[in-house]
C-alpha cells in the first residue's frame, strides 16, 4: 500500500509544532506556507513569547494553565533558547489592590518584597514595594523559536515549501492539517481576529532577566527581554479586526508602561512597531476540528507559543487514529465544562 501523504498548511507556530510532533512520531509530512519566508504574514512573528500558564490563569479558563504548563518542557527540549527564569508581576502603589486580586485568581507564585525584587531584578531596585514572582514560568524569542523548529524539521527531512497558497479542499494529500490561522475563517466561521499591537525597543542600559508584567487599569502590559538589548513591549488586546499600523494611542500606552517600569526606557530606541490579529474562537480556547480528511487546528488566541504543543499533540493523536480507523472524531481537545 502507498504511504499516506500528509500536508500541513501554514508555517506559523501551530503549523510548525504540528509538523514536528507528527514527524517525531514517524509520520511523513510536508509543510506549505504562502509567505515567501518564515514569519511573513504570520501572527506568530508578532508574539511576545511568554510561556506563562499561571500568570495567564488570572484572566483565563483553567484549561490554559492545564494545557500550557507542559509546554515549557516541550519548548525547552526542542529550543535551547527557552529561558526558565520565571516571570514577575508588579503594580504601582495605587494599583496594589489589583496585584492582590491577580494573586487570588492564580497559583504557583511567591509574594516578594522590594529587597527580594531587587535581588531578582537589580534594575528594578527601589521601584516597586511588592511583586508576584512565578518561578516556574519561562519565555522565548518567538522568531528564533520558529527558526529552530524549521531547522529541526529540515533535519528530519520535512520540506517547508514557501510561496505556496493552498486551499485544504484542493491539497493533494490523504490528510490535511489546516493551520492557516485567521485565514482559515472560510472553513471556521466562528473564528474571529483580536487585534494585538506591540513595540520592540533597544535599551542597552537596562537589564531584565525575565518578563515583567505591569498591572494597568486598562490594558495588560508586559515587557519581555530579548538578546542584544532588545525588549518586546506588548500587547494591546482589542476586539477589532482592523489591520494596519499601530495607533498612536496604543503606542503611547505601551511606551508609557515601559517608562513607568523604568525611566531609562525613555532613552530607548524604537526598533519596530507591529500589529496583527490573533485567531480566536468564541471561548478563546484552541480546538482541533475534523471535517473529512481535513483537521483544522486553530484558535490559539493570545496563547500561541503556550498552547501550540498541546494543540499539536491532539493533532498527532487524531492523525494516528485517522490512519488506524475511519471512525469520526469529536472536537479536540476535549473541553472541561462547568
Ligand atoms: C502582539 C501580539 C502578542 C502576542 N503575544 C503572545 C505571547 O506572548 N505568547 C503567546 O503564546 N502568544 C502570543 N500571541 C498570540 C500568538 O501570536 C498567536 O496565537 C499565534 O501566532 C497563532 O498562530 P497560528 O500558527 O495559528 O497562526 P499564524 O502565526 O498566523 O500562522 C498561520 C500561517 O498560515 C499561513 N497561511 C495562511 N493562509 C494560507 C494559505 N492559504 N496557504 C498557505 N499558507 C497560508 C500564513 O501565512 C501564516 O504563516 C501574540 C499575538 C500578538 C498579535
Short mmCIF file of C-alpha atoms and ligand atoms in Angstrom, two decimals:
data_model
loop_
_atom_site.label_atom_id
_atom_site.label_comp_id
_atom_site.label_asym_id
_atom_site.label_seq_id
_atom_site.Cartn_x
_atom_site.Cartn_y
_atom_site.Cartn_z
CA UNK A 1 0.00 0.00 0.00
CA UNK A 2 1.27 3.51 -0.78
CA UNK A 3 2.45 5.56 2.23
CA UNK A 4 -0.29 8.02 3.29
CA UNK A 5 0.53 11.61 2.42
CA UNK A 6 0.06 14.38 4.95
CA UNK A 7 0.33 18.12 4.34
CA UNK A 8 0.28 20.89 6.93
CA UNK A 9 -0.86 24.27 5.59
CA UNK A 10 0.72 27.24 7.38
CA UNK A 11 4.16 27.68 8.93
CA UNK A 12 3.14 29.70 11.97
CA UNK A 13 3.62 28.28 15.44
CA UNK A 14 0.60 25.97 15.02
CA UNK A 15 1.78 24.53 11.70
CA UNK A 16 5.42 24.04 12.72
CA UNK A 17 4.62 22.44 16.09
CA UNK A 18 2.08 20.12 14.42
CA UNK A 19 4.56 19.15 11.71
CA UNK A 20 7.30 18.46 14.25
CA UNK A 21 5.03 16.47 16.56
CA UNK A 22 3.94 14.36 13.58
CA UNK A 23 7.50 13.90 12.28
CA UNK A 24 8.69 12.88 15.75
CA UNK A 25 6.03 10.15 15.71
CA UNK A 26 7.39 8.83 12.44
CA UNK A 27 4.67 10.27 10.22
CA UNK A 28 5.85 11.61 6.86
CA UNK A 29 4.71 15.21 6.48
CA UNK A 30 5.29 18.31 4.38
CA UNK A 31 4.50 21.97 5.16
CA UNK A 32 3.26 24.57 2.68
CA UNK A 33 3.28 28.28 3.50
CA UNK A 34 2.08 31.17 1.40
CA UNK A 35 4.64 33.62 2.81
CA UNK A 36 7.96 33.77 0.97
CA UNK A 37 9.94 33.33 4.19
CA UNK A 38 9.41 32.23 7.76
CA UNK A 39 7.26 34.73 9.62
CA UNK A 40 6.00 36.64 6.59
CA UNK A 41 2.27 37.17 7.13
CA UNK A 42 2.30 35.08 10.29
CA UNK A 43 0.76 36.32 13.54
CA UNK A 44 3.34 34.19 15.35
CA UNK A 45 6.07 36.65 14.28
CA UNK A 46 4.48 39.34 16.49
CA UNK A 47 4.19 37.30 19.69
CA UNK A 48 5.91 38.13 22.95
CA UNK A 49 6.89 34.54 23.61
CA UNK A 50 5.83 34.32 27.25
CA UNK A 51 5.29 30.78 28.49
CA UNK A 52 3.27 31.90 31.48
CA UNK A 53 0.48 29.40 32.25
CA UNK A 54 -0.04 30.52 35.84
CA UNK A 55 0.01 34.26 35.14
CA UNK A 56 -2.48 33.67 32.33
CA UNK A 57 -4.67 31.73 34.76
CA UNK A 58 -5.54 35.06 36.42
CA UNK A 59 -7.61 36.08 33.41
CA UNK A 60 -8.39 32.85 31.52
CA UNK A 61 -10.03 29.44 31.76
CA UNK A 62 -8.26 26.70 33.80
CA UNK A 63 -7.55 24.82 30.55
CA UNK A 64 -4.95 27.41 29.61
CA UNK A 65 -2.82 26.53 32.65
CA UNK A 66 -3.53 22.77 32.39
CA UNK A 67 -2.65 22.55 28.71
CA UNK A 68 0.06 25.21 28.82
CA UNK A 69 2.18 24.04 31.78
CA UNK A 70 3.68 21.00 29.95
CA UNK A 71 4.63 23.20 27.01
CA UNK A 72 7.55 24.68 28.96
CA UNK A 73 9.31 21.29 28.89
CA UNK A 74 8.25 20.81 25.25
CA UNK A 75 9.98 24.02 24.19
CA UNK A 76 13.00 23.53 26.43
CA UNK A 77 13.53 20.10 24.86
CA UNK A 78 13.44 21.48 21.32
CA UNK A 79 14.66 25.07 21.52
CA UNK A 80 17.75 25.67 23.69
CA UNK A 81 16.91 29.39 23.77
CA UNK A 82 13.98 28.70 26.11
CA UNK A 83 14.70 30.75 29.24
CA UNK A 84 13.45 29.28 32.52
CA UNK A 85 13.87 32.13 34.98
CA UNK A 86 10.23 32.72 35.91
CA UNK A 87 8.29 35.91 35.50
CA UNK A 88 7.27 38.89 37.63
CA UNK A 89 4.08 40.89 38.08
CA UNK A 90 4.34 44.40 39.51
CA UNK A 91 1.96 47.27 40.13
CA UNK A 92 2.27 50.91 41.05
CA UNK A 93 1.24 51.75 44.66
CA UNK A 94 -2.23 52.93 43.58
CA UNK A 95 -2.83 49.58 41.77
CA UNK A 96 -1.70 47.29 44.63
CA UNK A 97 -5.29 46.00 45.18
CA UNK A 98 -5.13 44.74 41.58
CA UNK A 99 -1.99 42.78 42.45
CA UNK A 100 -3.84 41.14 45.36
CA UNK A 101 -6.77 40.30 43.09
CA UNK A 102 -4.38 38.88 40.49
CA UNK A 103 -2.83 36.67 43.19
CA UNK A 104 -6.24 35.43 44.32
CA UNK A 105 -7.06 34.18 40.85
CA UNK A 106 -3.91 32.16 40.27
CA UNK A 107 -1.29 29.86 41.83
CA UNK A 108 2.40 28.80 41.80
CA UNK A 109 3.72 32.25 42.81
CA UNK A 110 5.57 33.86 45.69
CA UNK A 111 4.95 37.32 47.12
CA UNK A 112 8.26 39.17 47.06
CA UNK A 113 9.18 42.40 48.84
CA UNK A 114 11.30 45.24 47.48
CA UNK A 115 14.54 43.65 48.68
CA UNK A 116 13.90 40.27 47.07
CA UNK A 117 12.71 42.01 43.90
CA UNK A 118 16.00 43.91 43.79
CA UNK A 119 17.81 40.58 44.11
CA UNK A 120 15.88 39.13 41.19
CA UNK A 121 15.99 42.22 39.00
CA UNK A 122 18.63 44.71 40.19
CA UNK A 123 17.40 47.33 37.70
CA UNK A 124 14.00 47.37 39.43
CA UNK A 125 15.58 48.11 42.86
CA UNK A 126 13.57 50.70 44.74
CA UNK A 127 10.88 50.94 42.09
CA UNK A 128 8.12 48.64 43.49
CA UNK A 129 7.20 47.71 47.06
CA UNK A 130 5.73 44.30 46.30
CA UNK A 131 5.60 41.89 43.38
CA UNK A 132 4.44 38.42 42.46
CA UNK A 133 7.16 36.03 41.34
CA UNK A 134 6.21 32.96 39.26
CA UNK A 135 9.43 30.91 39.44
CA UNK A 136 8.31 28.08 37.14
CA UNK A 137 7.39 30.20 34.12
CA UNK A 138 9.58 30.70 31.07
CA UNK A 139 9.94 32.78 27.92
CA UNK A 140 11.48 32.57 24.47
CA UNK A 141 12.12 34.69 21.42
CA UNK A 142 9.34 33.58 19.04
CA UNK A 143 11.30 34.36 15.87
CA UNK A 144 14.28 32.30 16.98
CA UNK A 145 11.99 29.55 18.25
CA UNK A 146 10.21 29.30 14.88
CA UNK A 147 13.57 29.19 13.10
CA UNK A 148 14.69 26.41 15.47
CA UNK A 149 11.54 24.38 14.71
CA UNK A 150 12.08 24.87 10.98
CA UNK A 151 15.69 23.67 11.36
CA UNK A 152 14.57 20.60 13.30
CA UNK A 153 12.04 19.80 10.61
CA UNK A 154 14.72 20.16 7.98
CA UNK A 155 16.99 17.76 9.92
CA UNK A 156 14.17 15.23 9.80
CA UNK A 157 13.76 15.69 6.07
CA UNK A 158 10.48 17.60 6.32
CA UNK A 159 10.16 20.09 3.46
CA UNK A 160 8.69 23.55 4.08
CA UNK A 161 7.59 24.95 0.72
CA UNK A 162 7.31 28.75 0.88
CA UNK A 163 5.31 30.89 -1.52
CA UNK A 164 2.58 28.23 -1.91
CA UNK A 165 -1.01 29.34 -1.38
CA UNK A 166 -3.10 26.25 -0.61
CA UNK A 167 -6.77 25.52 -0.02
CA UNK A 168 -7.44 22.49 2.24
CA UNK A 169 -10.02 21.05 -0.16
CA UNK A 170 -7.63 21.16 -3.13
CA UNK A 171 -4.46 19.85 -1.49
CA UNK A 172 -3.46 16.50 -2.98
CA UNK A 173 -2.90 14.60 0.28
CA UNK A 174 -4.59 11.83 2.26
CA UNK A 175 -4.74 14.02 5.37
CA UNK A 176 -4.54 17.83 5.52
CA UNK A 177 -3.78 19.74 8.72
CA UNK A 178 -5.12 23.25 8.28
CA UNK A 179 -3.02 25.67 10.38
CA UNK A 180 -3.78 28.82 8.39
CA UNK A 181 -4.54 30.92 11.48
CA UNK A 182 -7.13 33.61 10.81
CA UNK A 183 -7.09 32.81 7.08
CA UNK A 184 -8.98 29.60 7.91
CA UNK A 185 -12.13 31.61 8.56
CA UNK A 186 -13.57 30.35 5.26
CA UNK A 187 -13.82 26.92 6.94
CA UNK A 188 -14.29 28.07 10.55
CA UNK A 189 -16.96 30.80 10.57
CA UNK A 190 -16.82 31.28 14.37
CA UNK A 191 -13.14 32.24 14.22
CA UNK A 192 -12.52 35.96 14.91
CA UNK A 193 -9.49 38.21 14.95
CA UNK A 194 -8.39 40.00 18.12
CA UNK A 195 -6.03 42.83 17.35
CA UNK A 196 -2.72 42.94 19.17
CA UNK A 197 -0.07 45.65 18.93
CA UNK A 198 3.48 45.64 20.16
CA UNK A 199 6.67 47.65 20.19
CA UNK A 200 10.27 46.44 20.13
CA UNK A 201 12.82 48.80 21.64
CA UNK A 202 16.57 48.70 22.14
CA UNK A 203 17.58 49.77 25.64
CA UNK A 204 21.18 48.72 26.27
CA UNK A 205 21.23 50.49 29.66
CA UNK A 206 18.54 48.24 31.13
CA UNK A 207 18.90 44.62 32.02
CA UNK A 208 15.96 42.32 32.82
CA UNK A 209 16.31 38.57 33.31
CA UNK A 210 12.67 37.66 32.85
CA UNK A 211 9.33 39.03 31.57
CA UNK A 212 7.73 41.65 33.78
CA UNK A 213 4.00 42.40 33.72
CA UNK A 214 2.81 45.76 34.85
CA UNK A 215 -0.78 45.70 36.05
CA UNK A 216 -2.63 48.52 34.48
CA UNK A 217 -6.27 49.60 34.79
CA UNK A 218 -6.87 49.49 31.02
CA UNK A 219 -4.56 47.07 29.22
CA UNK A 220 -2.41 44.18 30.45
CA UNK A 221 1.15 45.10 29.59
CA UNK A 222 4.34 43.14 29.67
CA UNK A 223 7.97 43.57 28.75
CA UNK A 224 9.91 40.56 27.50
CA UNK A 225 13.71 40.78 27.34
CA UNK A 226 15.42 39.52 24.19
CA UNK A 227 19.05 39.28 23.15
CA UNK A 228 21.17 42.29 22.14
CA UNK A 229 19.49 44.80 24.47
CA UNK A 230 16.09 44.35 22.81
CA UNK A 231 12.77 44.34 24.66
CA UNK A 232 9.34 43.47 23.31
CA UNK A 233 6.61 45.58 24.89
CA UNK A 234 3.14 44.14 24.44
CA UNK A 235 0.41 43.86 23.91
CA UNK A 236 -2.89 45.54 23.29
CA UNK A 237 -5.94 43.33 23.06
CA UNK A 238 -8.63 44.99 21.01
CA UNK A 239 -11.86 43.37 19.78
CA UNK A 240 -11.28 44.69 16.31
CA UNK A 241 -10.31 43.10 13.02
CA UNK A 242 -8.73 46.27 11.74
CA UNK A 243 -5.40 45.50 10.13
CA UNK A 244 -2.84 48.21 9.65
CA UNK A 245 -0.23 50.03 11.67
CA UNK A 246 -0.16 50.57 15.43
CA UNK A 247 -2.33 53.50 16.55
CA UNK A 248 -0.83 56.48 18.34
CA UNK A 249 -2.96 55.71 21.42
CA UNK A 250 -1.62 52.15 21.66
CA UNK A 251 1.97 53.22 21.05
CA UNK A 252 1.67 55.87 23.77
CA UNK A 253 0.17 53.42 26.26
CA UNK A 254 2.74 50.71 25.58
CA UNK A 255 5.67 53.10 25.75
CA UNK A 256 4.28 54.82 28.84
CA UNK A 257 4.10 51.47 30.59
CA UNK A 258 7.73 50.79 29.76
CA UNK A 259 8.67 54.23 31.05
CA UNK A 260 6.70 53.55 34.24
CA UNK A 261 8.57 50.30 34.72
CA UNK A 262 11.90 52.07 34.32
CA UNK A 263 12.59 55.67 33.25
CA UNK A 264 15.65 54.52 31.28
CA UNK A 265 13.18 53.18 28.70
CA UNK A 266 12.68 56.86 27.87
CA UNK A 267 16.10 56.78 26.21
CA UNK A 268 15.42 53.54 24.32
CA UNK A 269 15.35 53.40 20.51
CA UNK A 270 12.13 52.23 18.86
CA UNK A 271 13.15 49.36 16.60
CA UNK A 272 9.76 48.07 15.48
CA UNK A 273 6.05 48.77 15.82
CA UNK A 274 3.90 45.78 14.86
CA UNK A 275 0.30 44.64 14.85
CA UNK A 276 -1.63 41.52 13.90
CA UNK A 277 -4.89 39.70 14.54
CA UNK A 278 -4.90 36.74 16.93
CA UNK A 279 -7.12 33.89 15.74
CA UNK A 280 -9.71 33.13 18.44
CA UNK A 281 -12.84 31.01 18.88
CA UNK A 282 -15.73 32.38 20.98
CA UNK A 283 -14.41 30.69 24.19
CA UNK A 284 -10.83 31.84 23.46
CA UNK A 285 -9.60 28.23 23.66
CA UNK A 286 -7.85 26.35 20.85
CA UNK A 287 -9.51 23.42 19.17
CA UNK A 288 -8.91 20.70 16.59
CA UNK A 289 -11.91 20.06 14.37
CA UNK A 290 -12.21 17.33 11.80
CA UNK A 291 -14.01 17.71 8.53
CA UNK A 292 -13.47 14.63 6.37
CA UNK A 293 -9.73 14.27 5.67
CA UNK A 294 -9.04 17.81 6.97
CA UNK A 295 -8.08 18.63 10.57
CA UNK A 296 -8.45 22.32 11.40
CA UNK A 297 -6.07 23.27 14.25
CA UNK A 298 -6.78 26.80 15.33
CA UNK A 299 -7.92 29.33 17.95
CA UNK A 300 -4.61 29.87 19.74
CA UNK A 301 -5.72 33.43 20.62
CA UNK A 302 -3.10 35.07 22.86
CA UNK A 303 -1.53 31.72 23.78
CA UNK A 304 0.18 30.69 20.56
CA UNK A 305 3.50 29.52 21.96
CA UNK A 306 2.00 28.46 25.25
CA UNK A 307 -0.68 26.17 23.80
CA UNK A 308 0.69 25.10 20.41
CA UNK A 309 2.42 21.98 21.83
CA UNK A 310 -0.88 20.79 23.36
CA UNK A 311 -2.70 21.52 20.09
CA UNK A 312 -0.01 19.65 18.15
CA UNK A 313 -0.28 16.64 20.45
CA UNK A 314 -4.03 16.50 19.80
CA UNK A 315 -3.45 16.77 16.08
CA UNK A 316 -0.91 13.92 16.17
CA UNK A 317 -3.31 11.73 18.18
CA UNK A 318 -6.12 12.48 15.72
CA UNK A 319 -3.91 11.73 12.73
CA UNK A 320 -2.81 8.42 14.24
CA UNK A 321 -6.39 7.37 14.87
CA UNK A 322 -7.47 8.56 11.39
CA UNK A 323 -4.75 6.36 9.95
CA UNK A 324 -5.97 3.43 12.02
CA UNK A 325 -9.72 3.74 11.52
CA UNK A 326 -12.48 5.51 9.71
CA UNK A 327 -14.24 6.44 12.98
CA UNK A 328 -15.39 10.08 13.03
CA UNK A 329 -13.77 12.37 15.62
CA UNK A 330 -15.17 14.80 18.10
CA UNK A 331 -13.77 18.29 18.53
CA UNK A 332 -10.42 18.16 20.26
CA UNK A 333 -9.06 18.94 22.77
CA UNK A 334 -11.92 17.76 24.98
CA UNK A 335 -13.13 20.78 26.86
CA UNK A 336 -13.96 20.77 30.51
CA UNK A 337 -17.47 22.03 31.02
CA UNK A 338 -18.53 23.81 34.17
C1 LIG B 1 1.06 41.47 19.61
C2 LIG B 1 0.88 40.00 19.90
C3 LIG B 1 1.48 39.45 21.03
C4 LIG B 1 1.34 38.09 21.33
N1 LIG B 1 1.99 37.57 22.42
C5 LIG B 1 1.96 36.25 22.67
C6 LIG B 1 2.72 35.67 23.75
O1 LIG B 1 3.44 36.36 24.49
N2 LIG B 1 2.66 34.32 23.94
C7 LIG B 1 1.91 33.52 23.14
O2 LIG B 1 1.92 32.29 23.37
N3 LIG B 1 1.16 34.03 22.11
C8 LIG B 1 1.17 35.37 21.86
N4 LIG B 1 0.43 35.90 20.82
C9 LIG B 1 -0.50 35.04 20.08
C10 LIG B 1 0.16 34.25 19.00
O3 LIG B 1 0.95 35.09 18.20
C11 LIG B 1 -0.94 33.55 18.16
O4 LIG B 1 -1.77 32.79 18.99
C12 LIG B 1 -0.29 32.59 17.16
O5 LIG B 1 0.68 33.26 16.42
C13 LIG B 1 -1.29 31.94 16.22
O6 LIG B 1 -0.53 31.03 15.47
P1 LIG B 1 -1.06 30.32 14.17
O7 LIG B 1 0.04 29.43 13.71
O8 LIG B 1 -2.41 29.73 14.42
O9 LIG B 1 -1.30 31.50 13.12
P2 LIG B 1 -0.19 32.28 12.25
O10 LIG B 1 1.04 32.53 13.03
O11 LIG B 1 -0.87 33.46 11.65
O12 LIG B 1 0.19 31.24 11.12
C14 LIG B 1 -0.65 30.94 10.03
C15 LIG B 1 0.23 30.75 8.82
O13 LIG B 1 -0.55 30.24 7.77
C16 LIG B 1 -0.15 30.87 6.56
N5 LIG B 1 -1.26 30.77 5.62
C17 LIG B 1 -2.47 31.37 5.71
N6 LIG B 1 -3.24 31.03 4.65
C18 LIG B 1 -2.50 30.20 3.88
C19 LIG B 1 -2.76 29.50 2.66
N7 LIG B 1 -3.92 29.60 2.03
N8 LIG B 1 -1.76 28.72 2.14
C20 LIG B 1 -0.56 28.62 2.77
N9 LIG B 1 -0.27 29.26 3.94
C21 LIG B 1 -1.24 30.03 4.48
C22 LIG B 1 0.16 32.30 6.98
O14 LIG B 1 0.99 32.93 6.04
C23 LIG B 1 0.82 32.08 8.32
O15 LIG B 1 2.23 31.94 8.20
C24 LIG B 1 0.54 37.26 20.49
C25 LIG B 1 -0.05 37.80 19.36
C26 LIG B 1 0.10 39.16 19.05
C27 LIG B 1 -0.54 39.74 17.80
#
